[in-house]
Amino acid sequence: MFQQFSNPLPLSLYVHIPWCVRKCPYCDFNSHESKAEIPEAQYIDALLRDLEQDLPRVWGRRISSIFFGGGTPSLFSPEAIDRLLSGVRSYLPFMGDIEITMEANPGTAEARKFKGFRDAGINRLSIGVQSFQPQQLERLGRIHGELEARRAAEWAIEAGFDNFNLDLMHGLPGQTVADALRDLETAIALKPTHLSWYQLTIEPNTRFAFDPPALPDDEVLSDIQDAGHALLQASGYPRYEVSAYAPPARRALHNLNYWQFGDYLGIGAGAHGKITDLQHQRAYRLHKKKHPKDYLAAGSDFIAGETTITADDMPFEFMMNALRLVDGLPAEFYGARTGLRLDALSKVLQRGRDDGLLQADSERLAPTDTGLRYLNSVLQRFMADELARHGDRKIIPIVSG
């Protein structure tokens, strides 16, 4: 292998719970409508067996964050989440300041469980509001209304959550700048510690892909983004990633680990993981069986596939995450987390700086405002075929010593 890894990377755990009440027309996640009773106890058993299968990959390492995603994880009972976290804790040691996040639906039935989730060990919520405007909520297929969205934030605080995120979308069908700002103003008034504000995109194999709504044109989208960024900044929510806004002390630790190219285990139906193996000097991704029925029937073999991240692919994989961050990463992270020499990318990096897409500071790998706006174009420069075309294909491993 080309890589030379020397130190363990930070480690997180992602837990996928695939069921939801109703699948939204824009959603391309591995989620399934719960048309019958959810096999909660059986699924918790499977998650713990899945984690046990993965343990040899991460012996001796501690977990810095856990994220429950879906689907709608808050459909599960607090008792089930407590049993799962107790099991995870028995397998892997937790960092003392571990962040444990659960995605939650503002629906009344789920919000009433918030105190139970807090007692079980969840210390951060991510509440999927998307919009506070009734017409938009209906278009997006959401099962909650404006009142439920507001109450969910209030109940989170009452349940003892001093750290919670609100998810909002912009670029919604027929949305104006004023509409988008009203959503943000409503969210800000609820005093979340973190806001995720991202643009609606039409993904393949969704209902919106087959029957697309009329979305705002590029000029309106640009105006929405500029006005929204200014409002969030002025309200104490500086942008630190493409679609994430929070004061430095409240940034999402789990997501930061992704963007900083750390390692993570993924358990649950269709979950993905990325692991750096020091013993065999390789980094690889693995994914679990996708359909809940197949996952539950897996017994003790949950893995659907495993792929080594090659030295040719590593530059793109790293930059795809790091350059999402407004401030990027220290240049030294590249070698530490890919095992490769950064000077092998000197030509493409210099071209990015010359074109005004990357910041001129050689001690950091960071996009400019223009680079962040045209991030996909920036990232294409780090793909293996582009590096070969421009003379940066040779990947030099770090030599320890």
XYZ file of N, CA and C in Angstrom, residues 258-355:
294
model
N -16.621 13.629 10.689
C -16.697 13.275 9.269
C -15.859 14.246 8.441
N -16.098 15.532 8.642
C -15.463 16.555 7.811
C -13.956 16.636 8.037
N -13.508 16.226 9.221
C -12.075 16.208 9.499
C -11.435 14.873 9.139
N -12.202 14.039 8.460
C -11.742 12.752 7.933
C -11.306 11.792 9.037
N -12.085 11.801 10.135
C -11.867 10.819 11.178
C -12.486 9.485 10.803
N -12.461 8.552 11.729
C -13.030 7.226 11.513
C -14.400 7.126 12.163
N -15.227 6.219 11.655
C -16.526 5.980 12.273
C -17.019 4.583 11.930
N -17.641 3.968 12.913
C -18.366 2.721 12.702
C -19.797 3.065 12.332
N -20.416 2.212 11.521
C -21.818 2.378 11.188
C -22.552 1.084 11.437
N -23.559 1.129 12.303
C -24.363 -0.066 12.555
C -25.817 0.242 12.222
N -26.530 -0.784 11.792
C -27.918 -0.611 11.385
C -28.086 -0.863 9.903
N -29.331 -0.980 9.475
C -29.649 -1.312 8.080
C -29.113 -0.237 7.139
N -28.211 -0.629 6.246
C -27.652 0.284 5.258
C -26.599 1.235 5.786
N -26.197 1.093 7.037
C -25.220 2.026 7.622
C -23.853 1.857 6.977
N -23.123 2.972 6.898
C -21.776 2.983 6.323
C -20.763 3.313 7.413
N -19.558 2.795 7.260
C -18.465 3.113 8.166
C -17.190 3.360 7.397
N -16.236 4.020 8.048
C -14.908 4.262 7.466
C -13.878 4.036 8.567
N -12.945 3.139 8.320
C -11.988 2.728 9.334
C -10.568 2.799 8.779
N -9.644 3.289 9.602
C -8.221 3.266 9.279
C -7.578 2.129 10.064
N -6.988 1.198 9.360
C -6.413 -0.013 9.951
C -4.895 0.158 10.018
N -4.368 0.458 11.214
C -2.925 0.688 11.356
C -2.122 -0.584 11.129
N -2.661 -1.720 11.579
C -1.923 -2.974 11.461
C -1.654 -3.331 10.003
N -2.659 -3.166 9.153
C -2.506 -3.539 7.746
C -2.303 -2.328 6.835
N -2.137 -1.142 7.438
C -1.816 0.076 6.704
C -2.783 0.315 5.536
N -4.056 0.427 5.885
C -5.049 0.729 4.863
C -6.237 1.437 5.501
N -6.957 2.166 4.682
C -8.227 2.756 5.087
C -9.312 2.162 4.195
N -10.464 1.905 4.766
C -11.509 1.254 3.975
C -12.885 1.708 4.441
N -13.841 1.531 3.557
C -15.247 1.791 3.867
C -15.996 0.466 3.832
N -17.011 0.353 4.672
C -17.853 -0.837 4.642
C -19.305 -0.415 4.823
N -20.216 -1.211 4.291
C -21.634 -0.906 4.451
C -22.392 -2.178 4.812
N -23.498 -1.967 5.519
C -24.277 -3.079 6.057
C -25.478 -3.384 5.161
N -26.057 -4.549 5.344
C -27.211 -4.940 4.547
C -28.307 -3.890 4.671
N -28.900 -3.535 3.531
C -29.696 -2.322 3.457
C -31.135 -2.472 3.899
N -31.831 -3.475 3.412
C -33.261 -3.565 3.728
C -33.435 -4.076 5.155
N -34.333 -3.473 5.933
C -34.511 -3.924 7.319
C -34.773 -5.424 7.452
N -35.548 -6.010 6.533
C -35.821 -7.448 6.621
C -34.544 -8.260 6.459
N -33.686 -7.864 5.493
C -32.418 -8.569 5.298
C -31.491 -8.375 6.492
N -31.505 -7.164 7.017
C -30.650 -6.869 8.165
C -31.073 -7.696 9.383
N -32.364 -7.744 9.645
C -32.853 -8.495 10.800
C -32.633 -9.995 10.637
N -32.583 -10.453 9.397
C -32.378 -11.884 9.141
C -30.902 -12.252 9.039
N -30.020 -11.279 9.239
C -28.596 -11.501 8.975
C -27.925 -12.414 9.987
N -28.493 -12.563 11.150
C -27.869 -13.402 12.167
C -26.655 -12.712 12.762
N -25.477 -13.041 12.236
C -24.245 -12.425 12.741
C -23.363 -11.899 11.613
N -23.900 -11.852 10.393
C -23.113 -11.364 9.248
C -23.874 -10.221 8.597
N -23.573 -9.014 9.056
C -24.331 -7.848 8.626
C -23.682 -7.096 7.469
N -22.456 -7.457 7.123
C -21.702 -6.675 6.140
C -22.145 -7.016 4.723
N -22.478 -5.974 3.953
C -22.869 -6.158 2.558
C -21.709 -5.900 1.613
N -20.712 -5.127 2.052
C -19.582 -4.838 1.181
C -18.494 -4.068 1.904
N -17.276 -4.198 1.394
C -16.118 -3.503 1.969
C -15.210 -3.067 0.823
N -14.743 -1.811 0.864
C -13.939 -1.253 -0.217
C -12.748 -0.494 0.350
N -11.557 -0.837 -0.105
C -10.362 -0.105 0.301
C -10.319 1.254 -0.391
N -9.969 2.282 0.349
C -9.756 3.607 -0.239
C -8.328 3.628 -0.778
N -8.183 3.661 -2.077
C -6.857 3.590 -2.677
C -6.118 4.915 -2.553
N -4.811 4.867 -2.754
C -4.013 6.089 -2.715
C -4.452 7.068 -3.803
N -4.911 6.562 -4.938
C -5.386 7.444 -6.012
C -6.669 8.170 -5.616
N -7.524 7.491 -4.857
C -8.809 8.076 -4.484
C -8.736 8.936 -3.222
N -7.674 8.738 -2.443
C -7.595 9.391 -1.137
C -7.639 10.925 -1.199
N -6.950 11.582 -2.144
C -7.010 13.051 -2.162
C -8.437 13.581 -2.296
N -9.205 12.996 -3.207
C -10.593 13.448 -3.379
C -11.420 13.156 -2.136
N -11.259 11.950 -1.564
C -12.020 11.577 -0.374
C -11.766 12.571 0.760
N -10.506 12.932 0.970
C -10.171 13.861 2.045
C -10.725 15.248 1.761
N -10.461 15.771 0.566
C -10.880 17.138 0.236
C -12.390 17.277 0.182
N -13.089 16.215 -0.207
C -14.550 16.248 -0.276
C -15.142 16.570 1.093
N -14.441 16.199 2.144
C -14.887 16.496 3.499
C -14.285 17.794 4.022
N -12.960 17.915 3.951
C -12.259 19.050 4.556
C -12.682 20.384 3.967
N -12.905 20.430 2.659
C -13.203 21.711 2.014
C -14.664 22.120 2.155
N -15.466 21.311 2.847
C -16.809 21.750 3.227
C -16.741 22.743 4.383
N -15.637 22.718 5.132
C -15.485 23.582 6.295
C -15.038 24.970 5.871
N -15.690 26.000 6.396
C -15.365 27.375 6.027
C -13.899 27.681 6.292
N -13.384 27.202 7.438
C -11.982 27.442 7.781
C -11.075 26.302 7.360
N -11.611 25.304 6.705
C -10.804 24.184 6.264
C -10.145 23.468 7.426
N -8.977 22.889 7.159
C -8.222 22.139 8.162
C -6.754 22.520 8.103
N -6.026 22.369 9.209
C -4.575 22.548 9.143
C -3.976 21.610 8.095
N -2.996 22.087 7.366
C -2.394 21.287 6.296
C -1.850 19.959 6.822
N -1.411 19.937 8.082
C -0.828 18.723 8.649
C -1.848 17.595 8.768
N -3.151 17.939 8.784
C -4.175 16.897 8.853
C -4.111 15.980 7.636
N -3.707 16.505 6.508
C -3.717 15.690 5.294
C -2.819 14.465 5.452
N -1.584 14.681 5.875
C -0.681 13.557 6.051
C -1.114 12.625 7.164
N -1.576 13.219 8.288
C -1.945 12.407 9.445
C -3.160 11.529 9.161
N -4.062 11.991 8.294
C -5.317 11.261 8.115
C -5.449 10.562 6.766
N -4.469 10.740 5.897
C -4.457 9.984 4.638
C -3.200 9.135 4.501
N -2.158 9.446 5.282
C -0.897 8.728 5.139
C -0.113 9.133 3.907
N -0.486 10.241 3.264
C 0.141 10.675 2.017
C 0.837 12.021 2.205
N 1.751 12.312 1.312
C 2.487 13.571 1.359
C 1.703 14.661 0.647
N 1.526 15.794 1.314
C 0.766 16.882 0.728
C 1.488 17.511 -0.451
N 2.809 17.464 -0.467
C 3.532 18.102 -1.579
C 3.263 17.413 -2.910
N 2.673 16.194 -2.866
C 2.284 15.537 -4.116
C 1.124 16.272 -4.795
N 0.443 17.158 -4.043
C -0.676 17.921 -4.596
C -0.308 19.389 -4.816
N 0.973 19.696 -4.794
C 1.397 21.099 -4.824
C 0.888 21.846 -6.048
N 0.881 21.200 -7.205
C 0.461 21.893 -8.426
C -1.029 22.217 -8.402
N -1.855 21.244 -8.027
C -3.294 21.491 -8.045
C -3.683 22.477 -6.946
N -2.995 22.437 -5.822
C -3.268 23.399 -4.755
C -2.906 24.814 -5.188
N -1.758 24.952 -5.847
C -1.350 26.285 -6.276
C -2.295 26.837 -7.335
N -2.776 25.977 -8.213
C -3.735 26.442 -9.211
C -5.024 26.905 -8.545
N -5.448 26.184 -7.497
C -6.644 26.590 -6.773
C -6.472 27.944 -6.107
N -5.275 28.197 -5.581
C -5.007 29.504 -4.969
C -4.955 30.592 -6.030
N -4.298 30.294 -7.135
C -4.193 31.282 -8.208
C -5.568 31.648 -8.771
N -6.482 30.673 -8.787
C -7.823 30.905 -9.329
C -8.791 31.503 -8.300
